PDB file of C-alpha atoms in Angstrom:
ATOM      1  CA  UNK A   1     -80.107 -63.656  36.460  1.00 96.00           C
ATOM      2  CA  UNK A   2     -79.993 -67.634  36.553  1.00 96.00           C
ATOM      3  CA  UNK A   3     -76.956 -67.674  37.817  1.00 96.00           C
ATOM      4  CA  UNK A   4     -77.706 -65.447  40.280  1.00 97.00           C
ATOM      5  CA  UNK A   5     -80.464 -67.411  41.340  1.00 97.00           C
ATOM      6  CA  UNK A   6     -78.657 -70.586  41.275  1.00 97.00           C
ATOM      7  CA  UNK A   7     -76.350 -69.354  43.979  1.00 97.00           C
ATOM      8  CA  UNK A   8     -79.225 -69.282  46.762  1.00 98.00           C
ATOM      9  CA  UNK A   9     -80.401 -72.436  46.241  1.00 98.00           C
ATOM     10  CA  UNK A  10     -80.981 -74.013  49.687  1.00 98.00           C
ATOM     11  CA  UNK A  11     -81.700 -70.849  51.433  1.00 98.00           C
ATOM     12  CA  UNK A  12     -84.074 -71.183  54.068  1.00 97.00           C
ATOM     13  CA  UNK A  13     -86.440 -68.151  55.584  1.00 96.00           C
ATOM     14  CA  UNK A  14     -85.718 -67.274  59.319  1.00 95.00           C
ATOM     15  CA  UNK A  15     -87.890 -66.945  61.932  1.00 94.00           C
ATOM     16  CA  UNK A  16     -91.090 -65.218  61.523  1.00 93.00           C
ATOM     17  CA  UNK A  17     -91.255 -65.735  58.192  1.00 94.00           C
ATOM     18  CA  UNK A  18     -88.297 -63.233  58.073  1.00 97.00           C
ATOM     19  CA  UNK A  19     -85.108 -63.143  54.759  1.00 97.00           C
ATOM     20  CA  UNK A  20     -83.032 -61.152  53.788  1.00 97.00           C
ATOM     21  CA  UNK A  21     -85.336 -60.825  50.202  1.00 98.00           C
ATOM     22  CA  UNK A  22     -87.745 -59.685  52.071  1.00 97.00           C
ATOM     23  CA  UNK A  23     -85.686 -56.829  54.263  1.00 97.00           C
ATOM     24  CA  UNK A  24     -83.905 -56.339  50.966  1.00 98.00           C
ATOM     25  CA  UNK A  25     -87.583 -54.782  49.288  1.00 98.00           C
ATOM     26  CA  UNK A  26     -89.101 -53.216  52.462  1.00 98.00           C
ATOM     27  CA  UNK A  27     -85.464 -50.771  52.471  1.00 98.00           C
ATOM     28  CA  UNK A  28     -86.172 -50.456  48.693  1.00 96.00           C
ATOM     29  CA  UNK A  29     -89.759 -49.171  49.043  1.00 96.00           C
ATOM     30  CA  UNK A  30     -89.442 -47.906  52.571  1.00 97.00           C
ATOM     31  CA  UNK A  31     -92.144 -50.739  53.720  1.00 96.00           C
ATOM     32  CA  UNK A  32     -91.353 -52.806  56.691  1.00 95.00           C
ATOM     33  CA  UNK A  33     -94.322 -54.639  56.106  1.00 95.00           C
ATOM     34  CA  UNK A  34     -92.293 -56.813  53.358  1.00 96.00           C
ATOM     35  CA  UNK A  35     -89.889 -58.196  55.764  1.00 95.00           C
ATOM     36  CA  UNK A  36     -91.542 -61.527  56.652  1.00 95.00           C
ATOM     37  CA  UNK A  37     -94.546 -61.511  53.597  1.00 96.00           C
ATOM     38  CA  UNK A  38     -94.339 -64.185  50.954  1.00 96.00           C
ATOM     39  CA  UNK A  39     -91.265 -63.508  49.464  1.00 98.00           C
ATOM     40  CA  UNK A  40     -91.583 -65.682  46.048  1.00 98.00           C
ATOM     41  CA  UNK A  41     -91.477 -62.255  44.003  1.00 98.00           C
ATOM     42  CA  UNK A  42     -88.832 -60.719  46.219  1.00 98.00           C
ATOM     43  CA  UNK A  43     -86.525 -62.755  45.411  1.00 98.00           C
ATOM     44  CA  UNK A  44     -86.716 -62.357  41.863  1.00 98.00           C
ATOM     45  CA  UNK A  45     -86.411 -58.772  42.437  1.00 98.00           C
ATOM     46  CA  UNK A  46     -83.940 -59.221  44.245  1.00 98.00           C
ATOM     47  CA  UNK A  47     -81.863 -61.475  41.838  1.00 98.00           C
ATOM     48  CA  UNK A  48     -82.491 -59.105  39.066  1.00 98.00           C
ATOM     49  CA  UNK A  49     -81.376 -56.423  41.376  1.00 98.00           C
ATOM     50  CA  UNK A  50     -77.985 -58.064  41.744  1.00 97.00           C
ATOM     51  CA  UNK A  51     -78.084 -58.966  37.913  1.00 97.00           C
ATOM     52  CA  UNK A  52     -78.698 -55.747  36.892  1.00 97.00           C
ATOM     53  CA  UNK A  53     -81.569 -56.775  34.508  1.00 98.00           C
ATOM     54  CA  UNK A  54     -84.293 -54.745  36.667  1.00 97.00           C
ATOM     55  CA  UNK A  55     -85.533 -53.096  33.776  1.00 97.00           C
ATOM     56  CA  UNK A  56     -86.335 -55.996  31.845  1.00 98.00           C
ATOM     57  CA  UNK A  57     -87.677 -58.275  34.772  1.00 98.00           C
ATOM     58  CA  UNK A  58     -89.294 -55.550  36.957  1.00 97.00           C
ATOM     59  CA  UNK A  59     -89.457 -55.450  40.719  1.00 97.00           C
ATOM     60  CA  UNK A  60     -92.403 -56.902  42.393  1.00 98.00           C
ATOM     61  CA  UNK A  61     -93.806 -58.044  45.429  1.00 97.00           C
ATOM     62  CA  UNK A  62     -97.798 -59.003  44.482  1.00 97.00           C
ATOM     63  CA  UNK A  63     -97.431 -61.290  41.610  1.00 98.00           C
ATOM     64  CA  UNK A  64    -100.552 -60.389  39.763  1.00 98.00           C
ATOM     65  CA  UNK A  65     -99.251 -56.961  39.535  1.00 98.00           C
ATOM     66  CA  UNK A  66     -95.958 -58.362  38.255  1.00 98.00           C
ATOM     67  CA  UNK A  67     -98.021 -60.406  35.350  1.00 98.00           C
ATOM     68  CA  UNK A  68     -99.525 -57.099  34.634  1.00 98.00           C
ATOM     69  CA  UNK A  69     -96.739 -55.400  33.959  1.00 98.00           C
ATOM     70  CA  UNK A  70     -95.047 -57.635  31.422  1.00 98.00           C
ATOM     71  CA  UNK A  71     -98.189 -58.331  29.473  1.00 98.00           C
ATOM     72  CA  UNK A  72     -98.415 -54.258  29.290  1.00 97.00           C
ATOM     73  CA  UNK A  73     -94.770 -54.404  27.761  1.00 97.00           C
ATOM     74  CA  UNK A  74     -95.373 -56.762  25.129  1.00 97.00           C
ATOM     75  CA  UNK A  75     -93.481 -59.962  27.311  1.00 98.00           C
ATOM     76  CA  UNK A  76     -96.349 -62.130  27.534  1.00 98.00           C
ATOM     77  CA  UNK A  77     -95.994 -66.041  26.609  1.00 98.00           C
ATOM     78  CA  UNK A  78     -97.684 -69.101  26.299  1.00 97.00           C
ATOM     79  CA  UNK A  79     -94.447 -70.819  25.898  1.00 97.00           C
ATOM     80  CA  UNK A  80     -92.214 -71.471  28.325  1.00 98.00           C
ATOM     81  CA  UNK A  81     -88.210 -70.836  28.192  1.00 98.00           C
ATOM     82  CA  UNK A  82     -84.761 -70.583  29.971  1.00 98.00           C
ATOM     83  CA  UNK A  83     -84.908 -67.530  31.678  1.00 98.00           C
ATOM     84  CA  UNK A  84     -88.405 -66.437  31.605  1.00 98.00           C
ATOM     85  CA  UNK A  85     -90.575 -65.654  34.756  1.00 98.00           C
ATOM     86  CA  UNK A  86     -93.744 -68.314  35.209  1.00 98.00           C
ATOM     87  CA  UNK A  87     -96.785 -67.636  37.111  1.00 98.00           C
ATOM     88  CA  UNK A  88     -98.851 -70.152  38.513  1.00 98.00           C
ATOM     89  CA  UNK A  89    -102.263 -70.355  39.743  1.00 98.00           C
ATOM     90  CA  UNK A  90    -102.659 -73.470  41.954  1.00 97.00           C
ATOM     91  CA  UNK A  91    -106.490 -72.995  41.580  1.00 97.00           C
ATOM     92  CA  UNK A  92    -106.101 -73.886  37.795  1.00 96.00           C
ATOM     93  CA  UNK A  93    -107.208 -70.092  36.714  1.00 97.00           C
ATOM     94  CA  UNK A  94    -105.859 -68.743  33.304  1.00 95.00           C
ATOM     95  CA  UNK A  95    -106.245 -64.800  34.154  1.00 97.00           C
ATOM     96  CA  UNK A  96    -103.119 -63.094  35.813  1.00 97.00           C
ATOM     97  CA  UNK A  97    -105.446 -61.682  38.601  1.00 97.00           C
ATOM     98  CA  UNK A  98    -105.708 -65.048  40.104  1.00 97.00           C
ATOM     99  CA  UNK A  99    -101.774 -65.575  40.097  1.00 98.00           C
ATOM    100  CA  UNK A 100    -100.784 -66.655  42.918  1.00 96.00           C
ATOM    101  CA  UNK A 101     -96.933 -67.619  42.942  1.00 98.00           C
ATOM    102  CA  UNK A 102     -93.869 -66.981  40.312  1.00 98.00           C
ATOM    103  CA  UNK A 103     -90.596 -68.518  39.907  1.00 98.00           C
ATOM    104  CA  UNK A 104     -88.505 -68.835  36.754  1.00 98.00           C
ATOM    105  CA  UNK A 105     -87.583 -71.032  34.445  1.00 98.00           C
ATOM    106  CA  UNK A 106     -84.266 -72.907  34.356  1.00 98.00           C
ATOM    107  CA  UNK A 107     -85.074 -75.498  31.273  1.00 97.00           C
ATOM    108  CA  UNK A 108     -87.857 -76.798  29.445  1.00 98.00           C
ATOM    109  CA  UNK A 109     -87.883 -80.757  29.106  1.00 97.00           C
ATOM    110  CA  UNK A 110     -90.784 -82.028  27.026  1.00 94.00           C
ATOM    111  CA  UNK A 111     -94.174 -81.126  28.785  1.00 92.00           C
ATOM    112  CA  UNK A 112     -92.390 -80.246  31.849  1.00 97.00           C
ATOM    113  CA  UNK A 113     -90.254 -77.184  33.100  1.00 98.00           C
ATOM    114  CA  UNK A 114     -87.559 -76.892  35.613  1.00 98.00           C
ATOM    115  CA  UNK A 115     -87.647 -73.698  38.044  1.00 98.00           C
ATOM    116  CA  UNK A 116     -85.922 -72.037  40.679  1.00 98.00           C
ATOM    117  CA  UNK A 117     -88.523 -71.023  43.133  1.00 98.00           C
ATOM    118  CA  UNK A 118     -88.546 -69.463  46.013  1.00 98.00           C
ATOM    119  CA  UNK A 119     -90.868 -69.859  49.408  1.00 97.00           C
ATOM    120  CA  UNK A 120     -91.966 -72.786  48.282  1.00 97.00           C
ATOM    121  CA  UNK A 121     -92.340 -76.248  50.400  1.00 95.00           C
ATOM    122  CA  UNK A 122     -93.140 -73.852  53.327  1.00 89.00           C
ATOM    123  CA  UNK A 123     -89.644 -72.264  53.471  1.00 96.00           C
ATOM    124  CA  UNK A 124     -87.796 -72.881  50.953  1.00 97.00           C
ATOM    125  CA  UNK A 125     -85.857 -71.943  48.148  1.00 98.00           C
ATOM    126  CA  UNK A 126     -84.983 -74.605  45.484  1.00 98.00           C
ATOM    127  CA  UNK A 127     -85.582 -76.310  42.328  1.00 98.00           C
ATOM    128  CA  UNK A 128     -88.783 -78.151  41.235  1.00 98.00           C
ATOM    129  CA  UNK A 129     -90.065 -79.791  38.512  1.00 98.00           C
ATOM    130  CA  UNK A 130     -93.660 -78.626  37.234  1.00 98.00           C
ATOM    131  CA  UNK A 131     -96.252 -79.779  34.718  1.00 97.00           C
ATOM    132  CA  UNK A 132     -97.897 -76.695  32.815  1.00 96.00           C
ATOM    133  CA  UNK A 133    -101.823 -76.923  33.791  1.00 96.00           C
ATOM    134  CA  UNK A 134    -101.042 -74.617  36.569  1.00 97.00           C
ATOM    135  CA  UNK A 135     -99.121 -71.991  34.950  1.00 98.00           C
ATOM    136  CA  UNK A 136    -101.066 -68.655  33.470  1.00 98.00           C
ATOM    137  CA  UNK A 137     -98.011 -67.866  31.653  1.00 98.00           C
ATOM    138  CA  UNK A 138     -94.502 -66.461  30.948  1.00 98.00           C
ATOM    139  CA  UNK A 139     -93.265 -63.251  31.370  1.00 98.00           C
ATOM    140  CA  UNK A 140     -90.383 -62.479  28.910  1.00 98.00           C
ATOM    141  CA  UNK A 141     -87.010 -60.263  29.541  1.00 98.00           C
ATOM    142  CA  UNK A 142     -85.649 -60.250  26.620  1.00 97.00           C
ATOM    143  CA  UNK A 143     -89.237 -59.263  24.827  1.00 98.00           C
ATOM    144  CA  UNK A 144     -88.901 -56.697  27.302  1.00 98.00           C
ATOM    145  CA  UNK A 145     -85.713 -55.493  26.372  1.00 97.00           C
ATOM    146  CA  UNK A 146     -85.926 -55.693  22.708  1.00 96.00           C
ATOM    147  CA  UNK A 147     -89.473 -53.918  22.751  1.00 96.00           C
ATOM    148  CA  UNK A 148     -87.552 -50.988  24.585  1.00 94.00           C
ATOM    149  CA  UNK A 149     -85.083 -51.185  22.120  1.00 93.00           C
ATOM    150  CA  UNK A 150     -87.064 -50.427  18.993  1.00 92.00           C
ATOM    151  CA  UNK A 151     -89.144 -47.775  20.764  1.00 89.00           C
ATOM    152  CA  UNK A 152     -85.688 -46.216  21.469  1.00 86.00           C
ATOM    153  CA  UNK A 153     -85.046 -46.286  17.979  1.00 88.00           C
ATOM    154  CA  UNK A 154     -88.458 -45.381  16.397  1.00 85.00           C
ATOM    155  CA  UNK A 155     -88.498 -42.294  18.965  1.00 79.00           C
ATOM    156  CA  UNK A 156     -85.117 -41.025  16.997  1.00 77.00           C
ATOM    157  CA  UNK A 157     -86.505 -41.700  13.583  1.00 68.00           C
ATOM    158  CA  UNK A 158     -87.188 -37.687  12.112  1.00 61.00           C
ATOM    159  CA  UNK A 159     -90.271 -38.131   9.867  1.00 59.00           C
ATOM    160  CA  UNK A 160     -89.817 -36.013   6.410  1.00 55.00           C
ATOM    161  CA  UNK A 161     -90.721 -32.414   6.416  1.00 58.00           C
ATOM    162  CA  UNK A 162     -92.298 -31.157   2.963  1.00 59.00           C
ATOM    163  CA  UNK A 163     -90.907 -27.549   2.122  1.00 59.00           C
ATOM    164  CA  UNK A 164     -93.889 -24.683   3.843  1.00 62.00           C
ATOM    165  CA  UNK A 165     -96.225 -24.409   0.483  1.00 61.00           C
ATOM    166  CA  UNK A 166     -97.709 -20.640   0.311  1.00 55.00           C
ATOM    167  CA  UNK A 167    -101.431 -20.743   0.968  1.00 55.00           C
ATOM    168  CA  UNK A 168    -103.601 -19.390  -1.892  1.00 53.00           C
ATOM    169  CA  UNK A 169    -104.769 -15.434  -1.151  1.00 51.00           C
ATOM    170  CA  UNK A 170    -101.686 -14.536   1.255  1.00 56.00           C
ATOM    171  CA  UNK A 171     -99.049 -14.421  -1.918  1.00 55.00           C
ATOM    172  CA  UNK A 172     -97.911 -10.797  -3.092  1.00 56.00           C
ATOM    173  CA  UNK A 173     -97.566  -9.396  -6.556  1.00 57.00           C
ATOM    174  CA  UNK A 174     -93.952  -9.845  -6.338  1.00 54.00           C
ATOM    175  CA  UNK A 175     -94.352 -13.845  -5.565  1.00 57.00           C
ATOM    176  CA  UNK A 176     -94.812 -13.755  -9.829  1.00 54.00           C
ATOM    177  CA  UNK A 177     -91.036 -12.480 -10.755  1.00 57.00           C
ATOM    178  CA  UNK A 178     -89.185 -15.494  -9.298  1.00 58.00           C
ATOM    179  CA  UNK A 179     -91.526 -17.944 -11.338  1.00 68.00           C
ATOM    180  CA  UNK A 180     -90.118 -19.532 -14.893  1.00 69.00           C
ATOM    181  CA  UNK A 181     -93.115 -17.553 -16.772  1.00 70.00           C
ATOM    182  CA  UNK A 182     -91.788 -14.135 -15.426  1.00 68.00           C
ATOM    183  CA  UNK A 183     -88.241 -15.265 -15.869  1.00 70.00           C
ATOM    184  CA  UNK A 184     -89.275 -16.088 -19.505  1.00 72.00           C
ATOM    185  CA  UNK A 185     -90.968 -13.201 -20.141  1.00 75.00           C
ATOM    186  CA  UNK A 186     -88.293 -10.926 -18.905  1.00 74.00           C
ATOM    187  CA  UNK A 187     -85.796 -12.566 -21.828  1.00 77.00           C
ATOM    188  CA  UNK A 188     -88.472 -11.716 -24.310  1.00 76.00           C
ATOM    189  CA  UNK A 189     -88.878  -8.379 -23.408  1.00 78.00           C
ATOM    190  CA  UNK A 190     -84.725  -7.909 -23.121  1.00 78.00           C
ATOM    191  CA  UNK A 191     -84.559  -9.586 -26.477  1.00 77.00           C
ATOM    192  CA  UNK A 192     -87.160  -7.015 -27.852  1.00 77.00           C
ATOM    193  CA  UNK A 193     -85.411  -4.223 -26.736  1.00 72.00           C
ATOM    194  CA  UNK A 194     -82.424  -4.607 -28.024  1.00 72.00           C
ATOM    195  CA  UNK A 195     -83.552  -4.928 -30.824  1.00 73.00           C
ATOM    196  CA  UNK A 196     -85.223  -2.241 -31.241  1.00 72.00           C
ATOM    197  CA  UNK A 197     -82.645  -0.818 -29.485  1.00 69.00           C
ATOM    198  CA  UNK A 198     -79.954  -1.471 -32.232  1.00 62.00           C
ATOM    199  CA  UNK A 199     -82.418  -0.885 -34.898  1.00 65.00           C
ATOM    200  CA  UNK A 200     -82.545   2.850 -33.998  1.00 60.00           C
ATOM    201  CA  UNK A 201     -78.891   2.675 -33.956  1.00 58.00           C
ATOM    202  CA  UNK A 202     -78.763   1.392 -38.079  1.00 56.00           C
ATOM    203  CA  UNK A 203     -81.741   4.386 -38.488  1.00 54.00           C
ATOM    204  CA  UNK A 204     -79.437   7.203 -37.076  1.00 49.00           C
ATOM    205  CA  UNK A 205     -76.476   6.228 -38.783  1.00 48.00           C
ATOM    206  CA  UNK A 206     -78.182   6.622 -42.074  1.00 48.00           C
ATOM    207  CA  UNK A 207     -79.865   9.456 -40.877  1.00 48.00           C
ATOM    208  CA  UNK A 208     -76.403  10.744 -40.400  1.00 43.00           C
ATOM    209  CA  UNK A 209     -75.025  10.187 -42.966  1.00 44.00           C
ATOM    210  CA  UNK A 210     -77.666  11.234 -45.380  1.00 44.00           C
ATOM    211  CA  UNK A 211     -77.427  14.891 -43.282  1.00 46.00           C
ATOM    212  CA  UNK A 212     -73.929  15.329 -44.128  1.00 45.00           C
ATOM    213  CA  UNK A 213     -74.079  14.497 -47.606  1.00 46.00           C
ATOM    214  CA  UNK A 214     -75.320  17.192 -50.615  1.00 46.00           C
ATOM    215  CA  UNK A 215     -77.497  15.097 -52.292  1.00 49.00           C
ATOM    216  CA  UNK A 216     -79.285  14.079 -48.476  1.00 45.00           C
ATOM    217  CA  UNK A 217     -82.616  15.699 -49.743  1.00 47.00           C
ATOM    218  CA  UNK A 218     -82.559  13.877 -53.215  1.00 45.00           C
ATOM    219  CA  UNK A 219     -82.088  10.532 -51.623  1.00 43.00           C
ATOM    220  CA  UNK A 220     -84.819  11.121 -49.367  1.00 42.00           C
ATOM    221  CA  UNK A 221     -86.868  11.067 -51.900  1.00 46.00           C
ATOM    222  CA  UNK A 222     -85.587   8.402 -53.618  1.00 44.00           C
ATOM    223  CA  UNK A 223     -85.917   6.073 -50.486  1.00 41.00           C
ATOM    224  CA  UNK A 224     -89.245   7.618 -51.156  1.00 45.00           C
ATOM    225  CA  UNK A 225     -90.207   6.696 -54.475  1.00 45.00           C
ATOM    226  CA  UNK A 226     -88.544   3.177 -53.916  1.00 41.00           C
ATOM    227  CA  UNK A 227     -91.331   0.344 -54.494  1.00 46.00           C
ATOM    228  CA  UNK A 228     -91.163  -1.524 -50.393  1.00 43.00           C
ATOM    229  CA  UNK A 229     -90.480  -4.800 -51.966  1.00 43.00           C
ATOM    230  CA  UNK A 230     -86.957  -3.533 -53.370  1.00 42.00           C
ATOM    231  CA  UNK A 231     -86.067  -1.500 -50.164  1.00 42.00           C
ATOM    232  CA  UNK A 232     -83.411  -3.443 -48.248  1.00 40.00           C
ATOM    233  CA  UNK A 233     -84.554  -2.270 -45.079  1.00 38.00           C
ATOM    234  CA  UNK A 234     -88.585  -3.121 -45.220  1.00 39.00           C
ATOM    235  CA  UNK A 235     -87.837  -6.552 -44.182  1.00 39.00           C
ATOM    236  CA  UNK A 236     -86.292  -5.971 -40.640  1.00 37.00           C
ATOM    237  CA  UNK A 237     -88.064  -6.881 -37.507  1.00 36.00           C
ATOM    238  CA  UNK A 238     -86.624  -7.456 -34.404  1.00 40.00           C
ATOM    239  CA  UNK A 239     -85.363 -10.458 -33.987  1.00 42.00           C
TER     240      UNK A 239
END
C-alpha cells in the first residue's frame, strides 16, 4: 500500500474540491456527495483498493468511524510504524471521536514520523513530517490480518466429543449382559455346567456298567457299605 501511495505524491484536487479519490468512493457507495468532500480517508481507501489490502485497512470516508473500526478488530496502537494508518486530532483530543484527519505512516525517526497524507496544505497530497502530540493513534493492518487469521483457525478447531453416557433410569435389563460382571458370571456358570455336565457322564458309565454285570446288585451294596472317606468318588466337585 506504500508504494501505492508513493506514486500520487504531488497530486493536486481539481476544481471544486473535486479528485478522482473522491469520484472513486461516491461510484463505490453509490454517493455523489463524496466527490468533492475531504478526501484524506479516500485516498487511503482508495490506495488499499488498488493494493488489494482492503480487508486489513478498511474503506472509509469519516475518519472517526475508520478509528472505530480498527480498535474493534484488535489494530489499535500507541506506537507508531511503517505502514500503519495515524489519526490526528489537531485540537490535541486523545478519543477517536474527535479525529479529525488520517494519513499513514512511511517511517518513524526518533520522536517524529514521516507520512503520506492526503488533502492536506489545502490541496494537497504529499509527505510531511509530524511530532506525536496530535496523533490519537495507529491503526494496524497487519494486527488486522493476523487477528483474522487465528479466528480462521480457532473457528476450524473441533472441540473433543466424550462418547453419549446412558442416563441413570432409561437403561434396560439387557444393558447388564454386555458388562464384565455378566460376562464373568456367564464363564462361571458355563464352567459349572460342564461340570456337572461330565460328572453325570462318569455316573452313567458306572451305572452301565454295573447293569450289565451279574454281580451289579452285590456291588451296589458294597459301594454301600463303603466308609465315604475310602470311596474314590466322594471327593469330586465340579471344578
Amino acid at each position: 500500500m506504500l508504494k501505492t501511495a508513493r506514486q500520487e505524491l504531488g497530486y493536486k484536487e481539481k476544481k471544486g474540491q473535486y479528485t478522482k479519490f473522491g469520484q472513486w468512493y461516491a461510484d463505490r457507495v453509490q454517493d455523489s456527495q463524496y466527490r468533492d468532500a475531504p478526501w484524506c480517508d479516500m485516498f487511503l481507501a482508495w490506495a488499499a483498493n488498488k493494493a488489494g489490502v482492503s480487508e486489513y485497512v478498511g474503506e472509509f470516508a469519516w475518519t472517526p468511524s475508520h478509528a472505530a473500526w480498527f480498535i474493534q478488530k484488535g489494530a489499535w496502537s500507541k506506537k507508531p510504524e511503517p505502514g500503519a494508518l495515524v489519526f490526528f486530532d489537531w485540537r490535541g483530543g486523545k478519543s477517536y471521536k474527535g479525529i479529525d484527519h488520517v494519513g499513514i505512516v512511511e517511517r518513524v525517526a526518533g520522536k517524529k514520523i514521516h507520512t503520506i497524507e492526503a488533502n492536506v496544505d489545502r490541496v494537497w497530497l504529499k509527505r510531511k513530517v509530524r511530532t506525536t502530540d496530535k496523533v490519537v493513534g495507529y491503526g494496524i493492518p497487519r494486527l488486522v490480518k493476523a487477528n483474522a487469521e487465528l479466528n480462521e483457525i480457532r473457528s476450524t478447531e473441533q472441540p473433543f466429543i466424550s462418547p453419549p453416557r446412558s442416563q441413570t433410569g432409561q437403561g434396560t435389563p439387557f444393558d447388564f449382559l454386555g458388562t464384565p460382571v455378566a460376562l464373568l458370571a456367564a464363564m462361571v456358570l458355563t464352567t459349572i455346567v460342564l461340570s456337572l455336565r461330565l460328572t453325570g457322564r462318569r455316573g452313567a458309565h458306572r451305572r452301565l456298567s454295573w447293569s450289565w454285570s451279574p454281580r451289579s446288585r452285590s456291588a451296589a451294596q458294597d459301594v454301600r457299605r463303603v466308609p465315604a472317606s475310602a470311596n474314590p468318588f466322594a471327593a469330586e466337585s465340579p471344578p
